[in-house]
XYZ file of C-alpha atoms in Angstrom:
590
model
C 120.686 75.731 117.603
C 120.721 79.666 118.595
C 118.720 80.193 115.309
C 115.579 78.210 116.680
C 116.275 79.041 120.234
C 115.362 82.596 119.387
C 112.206 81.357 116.780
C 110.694 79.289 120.016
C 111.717 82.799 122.527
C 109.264 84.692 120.309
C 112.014 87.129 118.534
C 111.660 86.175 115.069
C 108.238 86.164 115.319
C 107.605 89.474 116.225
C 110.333 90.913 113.729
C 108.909 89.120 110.703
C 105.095 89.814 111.876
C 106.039 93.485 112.747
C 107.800 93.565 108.791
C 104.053 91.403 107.427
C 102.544 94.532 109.375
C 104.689 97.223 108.149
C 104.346 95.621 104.204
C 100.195 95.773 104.479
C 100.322 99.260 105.840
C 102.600 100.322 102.572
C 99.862 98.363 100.353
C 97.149 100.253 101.714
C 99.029 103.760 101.253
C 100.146 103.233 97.521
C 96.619 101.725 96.882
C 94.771 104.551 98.652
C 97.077 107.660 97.570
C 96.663 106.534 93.963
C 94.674 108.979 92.228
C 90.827 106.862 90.905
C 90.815 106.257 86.969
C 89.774 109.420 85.338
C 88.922 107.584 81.518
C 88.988 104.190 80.481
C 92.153 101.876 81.383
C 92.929 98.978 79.769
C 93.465 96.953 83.164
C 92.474 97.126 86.761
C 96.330 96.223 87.793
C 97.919 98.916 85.414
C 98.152 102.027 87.763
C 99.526 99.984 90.264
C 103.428 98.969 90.607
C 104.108 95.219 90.796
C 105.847 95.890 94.143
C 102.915 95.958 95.395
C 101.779 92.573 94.684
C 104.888 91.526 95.610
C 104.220 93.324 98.957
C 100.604 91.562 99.104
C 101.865 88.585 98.263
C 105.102 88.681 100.903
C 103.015 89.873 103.772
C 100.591 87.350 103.094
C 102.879 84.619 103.806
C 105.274 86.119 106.391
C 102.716 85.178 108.645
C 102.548 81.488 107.683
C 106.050 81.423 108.363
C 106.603 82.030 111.473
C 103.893 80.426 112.887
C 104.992 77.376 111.074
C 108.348 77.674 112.655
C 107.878 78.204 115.969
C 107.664 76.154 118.832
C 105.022 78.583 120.900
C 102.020 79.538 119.041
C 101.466 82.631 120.809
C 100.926 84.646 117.510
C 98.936 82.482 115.577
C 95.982 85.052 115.524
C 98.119 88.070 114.295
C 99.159 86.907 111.161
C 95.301 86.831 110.255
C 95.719 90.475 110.407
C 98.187 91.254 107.364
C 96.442 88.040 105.402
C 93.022 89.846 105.435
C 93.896 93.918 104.415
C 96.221 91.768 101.792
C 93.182 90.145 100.394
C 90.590 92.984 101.168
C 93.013 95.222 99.028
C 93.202 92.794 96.061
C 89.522 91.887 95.762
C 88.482 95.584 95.950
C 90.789 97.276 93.643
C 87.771 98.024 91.224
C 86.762 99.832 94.296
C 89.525 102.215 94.379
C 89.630 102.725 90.658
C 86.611 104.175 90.361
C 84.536 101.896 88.086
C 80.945 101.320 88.367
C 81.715 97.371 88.437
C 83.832 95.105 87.247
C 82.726 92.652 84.910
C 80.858 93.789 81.499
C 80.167 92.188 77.992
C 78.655 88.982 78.995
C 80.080 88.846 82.032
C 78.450 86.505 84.455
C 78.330 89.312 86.839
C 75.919 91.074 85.348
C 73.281 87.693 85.094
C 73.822 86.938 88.947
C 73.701 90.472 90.264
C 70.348 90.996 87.842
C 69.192 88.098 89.580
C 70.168 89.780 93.081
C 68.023 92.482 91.857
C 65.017 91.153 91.594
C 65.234 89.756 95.083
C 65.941 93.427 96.186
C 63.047 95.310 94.022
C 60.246 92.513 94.444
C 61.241 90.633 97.442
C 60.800 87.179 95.295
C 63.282 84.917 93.131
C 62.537 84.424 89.493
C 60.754 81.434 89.235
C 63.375 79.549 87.036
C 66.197 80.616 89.433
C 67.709 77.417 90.263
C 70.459 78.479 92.068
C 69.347 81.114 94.237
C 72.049 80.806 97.729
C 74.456 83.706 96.286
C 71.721 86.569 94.921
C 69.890 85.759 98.119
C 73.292 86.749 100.312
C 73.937 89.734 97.986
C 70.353 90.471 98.863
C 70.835 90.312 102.591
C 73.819 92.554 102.591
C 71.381 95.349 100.442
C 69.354 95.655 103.268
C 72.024 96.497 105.807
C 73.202 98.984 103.159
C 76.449 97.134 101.080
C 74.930 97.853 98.063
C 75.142 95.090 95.278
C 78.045 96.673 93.621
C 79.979 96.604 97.082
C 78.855 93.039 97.766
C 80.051 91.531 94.593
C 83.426 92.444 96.152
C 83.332 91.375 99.115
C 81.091 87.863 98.749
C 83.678 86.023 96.943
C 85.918 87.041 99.824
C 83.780 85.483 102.214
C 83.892 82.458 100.254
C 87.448 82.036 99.854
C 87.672 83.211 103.361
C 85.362 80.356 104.430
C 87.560 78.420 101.703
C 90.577 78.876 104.211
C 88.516 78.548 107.538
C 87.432 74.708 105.734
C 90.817 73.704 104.951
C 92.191 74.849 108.365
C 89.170 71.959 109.918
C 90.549 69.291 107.694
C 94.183 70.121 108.634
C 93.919 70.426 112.322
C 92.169 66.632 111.655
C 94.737 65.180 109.421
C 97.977 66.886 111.024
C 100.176 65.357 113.501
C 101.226 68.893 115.386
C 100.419 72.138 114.931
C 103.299 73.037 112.257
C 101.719 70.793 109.858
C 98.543 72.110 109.873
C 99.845 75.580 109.340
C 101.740 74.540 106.319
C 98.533 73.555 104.604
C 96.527 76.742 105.317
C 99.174 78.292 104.107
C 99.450 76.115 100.817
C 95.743 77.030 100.187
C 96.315 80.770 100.581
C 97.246 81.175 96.535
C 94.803 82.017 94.501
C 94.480 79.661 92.101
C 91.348 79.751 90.652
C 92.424 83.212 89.281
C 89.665 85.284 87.436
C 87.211 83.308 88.440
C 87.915 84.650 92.488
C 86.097 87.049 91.069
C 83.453 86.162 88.893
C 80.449 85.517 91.178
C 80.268 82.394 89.255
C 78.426 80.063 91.979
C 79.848 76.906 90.139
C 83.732 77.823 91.789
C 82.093 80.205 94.520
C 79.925 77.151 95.637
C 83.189 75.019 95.671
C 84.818 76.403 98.018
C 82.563 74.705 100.643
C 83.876 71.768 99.619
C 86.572 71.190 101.776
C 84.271 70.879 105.120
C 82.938 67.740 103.444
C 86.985 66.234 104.020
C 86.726 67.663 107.465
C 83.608 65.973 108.220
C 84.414 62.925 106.444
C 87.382 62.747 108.522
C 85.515 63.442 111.668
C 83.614 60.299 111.369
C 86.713 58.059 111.344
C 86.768 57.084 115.146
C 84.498 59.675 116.395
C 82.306 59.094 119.161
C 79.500 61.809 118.110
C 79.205 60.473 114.616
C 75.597 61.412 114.614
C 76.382 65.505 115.124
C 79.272 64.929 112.562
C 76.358 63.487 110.243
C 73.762 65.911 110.781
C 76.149 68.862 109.882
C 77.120 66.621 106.996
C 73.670 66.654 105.287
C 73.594 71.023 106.372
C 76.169 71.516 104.061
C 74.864 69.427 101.530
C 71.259 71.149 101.435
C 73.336 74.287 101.758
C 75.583 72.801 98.121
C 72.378 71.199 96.506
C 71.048 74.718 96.365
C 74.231 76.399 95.061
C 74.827 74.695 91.898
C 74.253 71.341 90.051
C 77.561 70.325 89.222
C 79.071 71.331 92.733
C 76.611 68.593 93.853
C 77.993 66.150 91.784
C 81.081 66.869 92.451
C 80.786 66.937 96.340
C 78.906 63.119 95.542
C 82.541 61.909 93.875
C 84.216 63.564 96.751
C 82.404 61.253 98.766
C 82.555 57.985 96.654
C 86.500 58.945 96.464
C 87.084 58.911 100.138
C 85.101 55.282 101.104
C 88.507 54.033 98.614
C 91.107 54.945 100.631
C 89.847 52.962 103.195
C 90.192 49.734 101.193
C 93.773 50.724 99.938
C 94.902 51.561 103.715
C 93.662 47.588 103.875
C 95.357 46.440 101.310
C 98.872 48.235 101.851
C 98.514 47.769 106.006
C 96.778 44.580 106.125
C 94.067 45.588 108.482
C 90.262 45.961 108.324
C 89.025 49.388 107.513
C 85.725 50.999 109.454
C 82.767 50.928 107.843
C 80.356 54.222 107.948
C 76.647 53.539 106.878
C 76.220 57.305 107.622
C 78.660 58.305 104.481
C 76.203 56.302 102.401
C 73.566 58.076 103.563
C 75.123 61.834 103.098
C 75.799 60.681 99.754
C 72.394 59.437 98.796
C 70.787 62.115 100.250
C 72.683 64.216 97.733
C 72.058 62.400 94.985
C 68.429 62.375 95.466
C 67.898 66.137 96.468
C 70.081 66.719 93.314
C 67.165 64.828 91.118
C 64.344 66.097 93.242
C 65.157 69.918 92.797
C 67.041 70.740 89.671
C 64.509 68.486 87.583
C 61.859 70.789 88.378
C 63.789 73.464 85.809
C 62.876 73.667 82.417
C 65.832 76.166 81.562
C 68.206 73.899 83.619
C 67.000 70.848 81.150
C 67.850 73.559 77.784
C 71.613 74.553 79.257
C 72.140 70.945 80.380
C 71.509 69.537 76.810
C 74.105 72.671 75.398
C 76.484 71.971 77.873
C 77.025 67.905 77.206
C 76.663 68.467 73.621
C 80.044 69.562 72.053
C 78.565 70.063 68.275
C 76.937 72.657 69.966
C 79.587 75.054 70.529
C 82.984 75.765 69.555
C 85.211 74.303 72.731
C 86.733 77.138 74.848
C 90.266 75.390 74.883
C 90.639 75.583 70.831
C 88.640 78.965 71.228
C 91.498 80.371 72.992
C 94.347 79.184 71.411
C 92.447 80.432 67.729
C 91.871 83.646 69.421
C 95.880 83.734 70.687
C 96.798 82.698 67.003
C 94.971 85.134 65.419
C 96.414 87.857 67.664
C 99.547 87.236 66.421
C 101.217 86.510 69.827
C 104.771 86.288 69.763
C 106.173 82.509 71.893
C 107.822 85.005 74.641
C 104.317 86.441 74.556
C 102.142 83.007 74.878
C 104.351 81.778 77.276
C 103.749 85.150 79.932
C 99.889 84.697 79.267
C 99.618 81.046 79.981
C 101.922 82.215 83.202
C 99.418 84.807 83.929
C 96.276 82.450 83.548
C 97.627 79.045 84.624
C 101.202 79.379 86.445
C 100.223 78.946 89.436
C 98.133 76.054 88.326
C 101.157 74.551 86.742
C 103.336 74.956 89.810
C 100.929 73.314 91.603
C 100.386 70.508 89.236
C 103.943 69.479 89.134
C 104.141 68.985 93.041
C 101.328 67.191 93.269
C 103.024 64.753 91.094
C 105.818 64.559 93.279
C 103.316 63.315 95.768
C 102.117 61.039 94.190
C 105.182 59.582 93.209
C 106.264 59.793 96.552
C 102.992 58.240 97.954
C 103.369 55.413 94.944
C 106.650 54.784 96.539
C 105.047 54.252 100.194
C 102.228 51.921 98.960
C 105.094 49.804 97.525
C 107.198 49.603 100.625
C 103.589 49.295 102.436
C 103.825 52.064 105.051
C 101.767 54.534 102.996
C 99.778 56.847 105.535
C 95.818 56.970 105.629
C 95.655 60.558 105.033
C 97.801 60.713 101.768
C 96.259 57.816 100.058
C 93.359 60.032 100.665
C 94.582 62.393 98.595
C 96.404 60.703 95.993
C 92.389 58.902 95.616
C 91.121 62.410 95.421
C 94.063 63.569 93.160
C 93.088 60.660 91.051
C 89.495 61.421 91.136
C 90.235 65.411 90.184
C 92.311 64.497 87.386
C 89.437 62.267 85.613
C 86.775 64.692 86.218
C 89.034 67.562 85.091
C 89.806 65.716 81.580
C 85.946 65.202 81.076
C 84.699 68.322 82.000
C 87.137 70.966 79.849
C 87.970 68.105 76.683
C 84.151 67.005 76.606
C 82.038 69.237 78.018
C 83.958 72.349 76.629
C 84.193 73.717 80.216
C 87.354 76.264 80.669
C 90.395 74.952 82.169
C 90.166 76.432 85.706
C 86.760 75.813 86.197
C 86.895 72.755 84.815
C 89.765 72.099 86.974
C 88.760 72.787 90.626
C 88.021 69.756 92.604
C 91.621 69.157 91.024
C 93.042 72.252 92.821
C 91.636 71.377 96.103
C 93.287 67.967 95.975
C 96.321 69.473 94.674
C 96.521 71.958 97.410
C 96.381 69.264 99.963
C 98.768 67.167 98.245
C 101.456 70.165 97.983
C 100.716 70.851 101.784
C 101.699 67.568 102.660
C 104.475 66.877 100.367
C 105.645 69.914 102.088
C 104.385 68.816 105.860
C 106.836 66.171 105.514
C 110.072 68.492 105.484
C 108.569 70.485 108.201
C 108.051 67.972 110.717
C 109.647 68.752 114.244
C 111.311 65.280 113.500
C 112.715 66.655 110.490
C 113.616 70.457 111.277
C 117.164 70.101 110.668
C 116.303 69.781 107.382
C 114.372 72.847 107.398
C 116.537 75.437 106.195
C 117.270 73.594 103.226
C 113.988 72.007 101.827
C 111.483 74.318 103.893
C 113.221 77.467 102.470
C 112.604 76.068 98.927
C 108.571 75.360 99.520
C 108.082 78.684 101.172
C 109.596 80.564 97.998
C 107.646 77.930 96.106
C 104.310 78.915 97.510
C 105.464 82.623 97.515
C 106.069 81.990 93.533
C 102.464 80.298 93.043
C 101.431 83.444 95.070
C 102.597 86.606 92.934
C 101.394 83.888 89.971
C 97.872 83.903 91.042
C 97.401 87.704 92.101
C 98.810 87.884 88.257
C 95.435 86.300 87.173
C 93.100 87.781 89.523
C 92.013 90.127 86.823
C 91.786 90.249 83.210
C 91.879 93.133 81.126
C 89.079 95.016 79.325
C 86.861 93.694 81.248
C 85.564 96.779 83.697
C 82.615 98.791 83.275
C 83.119 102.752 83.333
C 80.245 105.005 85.068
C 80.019 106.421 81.109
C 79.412 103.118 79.599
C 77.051 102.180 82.220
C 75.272 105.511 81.817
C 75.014 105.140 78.155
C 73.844 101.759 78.125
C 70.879 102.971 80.709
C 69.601 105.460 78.236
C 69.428 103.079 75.066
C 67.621 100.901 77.544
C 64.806 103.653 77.708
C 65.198 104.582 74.302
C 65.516 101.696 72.251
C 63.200 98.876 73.873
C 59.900 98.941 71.652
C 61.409 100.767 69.104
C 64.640 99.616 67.380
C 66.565 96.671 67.518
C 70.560 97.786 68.808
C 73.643 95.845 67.764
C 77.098 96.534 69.934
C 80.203 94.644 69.124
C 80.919 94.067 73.345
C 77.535 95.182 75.311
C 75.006 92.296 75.561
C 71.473 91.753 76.874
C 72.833 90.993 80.402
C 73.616 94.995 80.674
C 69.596 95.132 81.106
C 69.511 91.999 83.287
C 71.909 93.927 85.731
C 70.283 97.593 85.316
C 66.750 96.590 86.153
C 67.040 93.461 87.150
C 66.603 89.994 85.739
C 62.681 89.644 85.707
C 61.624 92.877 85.211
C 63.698 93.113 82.503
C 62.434 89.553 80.920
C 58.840 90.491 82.044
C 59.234 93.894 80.441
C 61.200 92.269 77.068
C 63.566 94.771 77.985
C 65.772 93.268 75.637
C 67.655 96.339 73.369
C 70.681 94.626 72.781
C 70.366 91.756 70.863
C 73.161 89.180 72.832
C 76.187 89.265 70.866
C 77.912 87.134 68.440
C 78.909 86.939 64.967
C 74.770 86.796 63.726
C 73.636 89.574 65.805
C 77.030 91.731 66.156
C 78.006 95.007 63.432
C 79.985 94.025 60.471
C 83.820 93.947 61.397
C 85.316 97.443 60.752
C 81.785 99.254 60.836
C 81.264 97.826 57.259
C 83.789 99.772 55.977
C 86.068 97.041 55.135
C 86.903 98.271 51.667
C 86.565 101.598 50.045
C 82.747 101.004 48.324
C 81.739 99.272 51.902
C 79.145 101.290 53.321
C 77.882 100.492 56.930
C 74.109 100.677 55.855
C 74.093 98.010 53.788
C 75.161 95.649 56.385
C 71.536 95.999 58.063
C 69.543 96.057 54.912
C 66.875 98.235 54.412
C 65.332 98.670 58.315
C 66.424 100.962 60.805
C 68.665 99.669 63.401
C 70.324 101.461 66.731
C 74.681 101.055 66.849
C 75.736 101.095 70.415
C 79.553 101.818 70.234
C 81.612 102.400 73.704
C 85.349 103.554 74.451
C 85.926 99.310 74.890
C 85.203 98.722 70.942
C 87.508 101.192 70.389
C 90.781 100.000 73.129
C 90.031 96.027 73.280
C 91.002 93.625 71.085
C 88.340 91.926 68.828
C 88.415 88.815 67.099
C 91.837 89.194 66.695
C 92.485 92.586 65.729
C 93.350 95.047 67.395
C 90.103 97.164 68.353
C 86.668 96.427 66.604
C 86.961 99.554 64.477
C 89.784 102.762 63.572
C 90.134 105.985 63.952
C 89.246 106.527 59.884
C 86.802 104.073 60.048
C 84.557 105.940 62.750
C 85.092 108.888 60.989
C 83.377 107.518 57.658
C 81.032 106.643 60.139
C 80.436 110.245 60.718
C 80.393 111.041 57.574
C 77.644 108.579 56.201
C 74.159 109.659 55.580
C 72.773 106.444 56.583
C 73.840 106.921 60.086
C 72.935 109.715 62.581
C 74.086 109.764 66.052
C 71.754 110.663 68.764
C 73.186 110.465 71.793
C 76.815 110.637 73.197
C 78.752 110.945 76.564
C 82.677 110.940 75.938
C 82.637 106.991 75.717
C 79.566 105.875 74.628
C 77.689 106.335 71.012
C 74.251 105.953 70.489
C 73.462 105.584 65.742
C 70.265 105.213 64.520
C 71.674 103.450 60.960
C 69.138 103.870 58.052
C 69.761 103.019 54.837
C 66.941 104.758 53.526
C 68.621 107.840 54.698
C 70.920 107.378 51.173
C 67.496 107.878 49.130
């Protein structure tokens, strides 16, 4: 056909990568020639146009496309080009904005760059750091000058860049030719874990090494240097064991998962699978190094017994949906957020089912390939750990979810793979068109739920939380309805701040937090009598005033904070446009 004749020539390619090109160069002019936030927004995303994640999230792919589609893969490198200022663009907007960070409240930001710290002022990690590989790298990249603000941009870039990089080993393995492989890079290019991209969180940053365990899993089938393949094997595991508990555990199923396969390929081919005594060995090694080091934690042994105890705290599934309900949410309203958070997911999810059905049907007609019973073993694996970890352990949905998104993204790539076979590229234009505007879809979905809202820290807040740091430690106790202890973590860093009982803000929650509407609830409410008879410092910031709060609409009004001013049991001492610093007495009233 003339249409491929030109694809293989080299024509299309260089129109559509010349159009990725010209698409990332229009990002990067609306992003840059936007004026930085000069108050507080109420998201990251708002100053922007959605053309431009639909520019991002075009260009991205355009890339994919043609080097799935053509027959010389002369510009394979190129499209890397449009795929990285796409992604550099998205993980930085903070950046451009203006804000001293994103991530506030209780963010786990704040912990892990605290942590980063304390590395960078005393050249040691806090003894009860447990999981120390990602504020030693932020670290690192102080000392050649990124400072830790910078880095937490651009490490979890690096991750999901060496996310991509894994995926690409373990296609190039598993593919038959070159178009296949391309189609699952580019099925593992959304990003599904949404917010969490972004959260420094090393249990989902620490994941995404996960995928070179497949590759090297893989490489031991019928490879000759099994020992190299073995010794790299038990690298990335030291490199895992280090990084977070549960990713070790999870990298130990990943392992127990793929010795099945091998069995099933018996039973549906009738032959005799390899055996691998070095698998066993990876896996026991991790298994042991898992009890050897994170025993030695006596924190590790407090959040373990919260985290598998469910009476402990309220589960973050129901804690959602109450929070949704009490907001009032309209159904045209619930259905866009779960879009925003999990659409991409859900996409996803139902494809992967069509896999599996599909691979059901193969096993049954017994000409099922190796490579997707692999995956339907690892879909089945992610599904079971997914339903214990977020309806048992109370962990929320995505991260609870993640070794099932890496075995859904390999089952969507080859559900996909099969319609995009050189064998099969008549077929092409009819089913390949529909999975590229699939993946395009689950694309614009995820940049959707990169970021949440309220959730930035302003240079004012920031500023104001630094001076009741110096002001109030020693002296007063401070209650805030959004600004927790971890502000201090972050500011001086984790130890010093522990060591020093820098602790001014007293954590959050409903014990420690102001009474809803500043105590004035009802005309004889007075906010003084909601602390008793002691002094107490009120930290209130431009968020308590914008973000919603346990479902209302802001933590406080307008004619609330202005009995506020008015009552002589509170005196403010310190203010900077968006922060408040009370000293409430109710001895004051005497």
């Amino acid at each position: 056909m003339r249409g491929y004749s030109a694809i293989r020539e080299g024509r299309l390619q260089r129109l559509l990568l010349g159009l990725s090109l010209v698409l990332s160069l229009a990002s990067v002019i609306h992003v840059l020639s936007t004026p930085p936030a000069s108050g507080y927004e109420t998201s990251v995303t708002s100053a922007y146009s959605m053309e431009l994640f639909g520019a991002v999230a075009v260009s991205s792919l355009l890339g994919i496309f043609v080097d799935a589609t053509s027959e010389r893969k002369r510009y394979w490198w190129k499209f890397l080009i449009p795929l990285f200022v796409s992604y550099l663009l998205l993980f930085c907007l903070p950046l451009f904005r203006g804000y001293a960070l994103y991530g506030r409240g209780n963010s786990d930001v704040l912990f892990h760059l605290g942590e980063a710290r304390t590395i960078v002022n005393t050249g040691f990690i806090s003894p009860d750091n447990w999981y120390p590989v990602i504020h030693i790298l932020l670290a690192v990249l102080e000392q050649f000058g990124i400072s830790l603000e910078q880095g937490r941009y651009l490490v979890p870039l690096l991750f999901f860049g060496m996310y991509l990089g894994f995926v690409s080993l373990y296609a190039d393995r598993v593919a038959s030719d070159s178009t296949e492989s391309i189609v699952l890079i580019g099925c593992a290019l959304p990003l599904l874990f949404g917010r969490f991209h972004l959260s420094l969180h090393p249990s989902v940053l620490s994941f995404f090494v996960a995928p070179v365990f497949l590759y090297l899993l893989e490489s031991h089938r019928g490879a000759r240097e099994q020992r190299r393949f073995t010794a790299l094997s038990l690298v990335f595991a030291s490199f895992v064991l280090f990084f977070h508990p549960i990713t070790t555990l999870l990298v130990a199923v990943l392992i127990v998962a793929y010795t099945v396969s091998p069995r099933l390929t018996r039973m549906v081919r009738r032959t005799t699978p390899t055996t691998d005594r070095r698998t066993a060995t990876v896996f026991l090694f991790v298994l042991v190094g898992f009890s050897a080091w994170y025993t030695r934690f006596e924190r590790l042994g407090t959040n373990l017994v919260q985290f598998i105890a469910p009476a402990l705290r309220t589960r973050k599934s129901a804690a959602e949906a109450q929070q949704a309900e009490a907001m009032g949410l309209k159904p045209t309203e619930l259905v866009v957020q779960f879009l925003e958070m999990y659409g991409s997911i859900a996409v996803y999810a139902l494809l992967s089912g069509l896999f599996f059905v599909a691979v059901t049907v193969a096993v049954a007609n017994r000409t099922a390939k190796r490579r997707d019973l692999d995956i339907a073993v690892q879909l089945i694996a992610g599904g079971g750990i997914a339903i214990v970890l977020v309806f048992y352990f109370t962990m929320s949905p995505t991260r609870g979810f993640r070794y099932l998104i890496l075995a859904m993204t390999l089952a969507v790539g080859l559900l996909l793979s099969r319609r995009y076979g050189r064998e099969q590229r008549r077929g092409f234009a009819h089913v390949g068109a529909i999975g590229v505007l699939l993946v395009l879809l689950v694309t614009f979905l995820a940049v959707g739920g990169l970021y949440t809202d309220h959730n930035h820290l302003t240079h004012s807040e920031a500023s104001g939380a630094a001076h009741t740091i110096e002001t109030a430690t020693g002296k007063y106790e401070t209650a805030s309805y959004s600004t927790s202890r971890d502000i201090a973590w972050y500011s001086l860093g984790y130890r010093s701040a522990t060591e020093r009982d820098v602790q001014p803000f007293r954590g959050g929650g409903t014990e420690t937090e102001p009474p809803p509407s500043l105590g004035y609830g009802d005309d004889d409410d007075r906010l003084g009598d909601a602390f008793e008879t002691y002094p107490q410092y009120l930290f209130l910031t431009e968020h308590d005033r914008r973000a919603p709060y346990n479902g209302s609409e802001s933590a406080y009004t307008e004619s609330e904070h202005a009995r506020l001013a008015d009552d002589r049991a509170a005196n403010k001492v310190y203010e900077n446009g968006e922060t408040e610093l009370w000293v409430i007495d109710p001895a004051d009233r005497q």
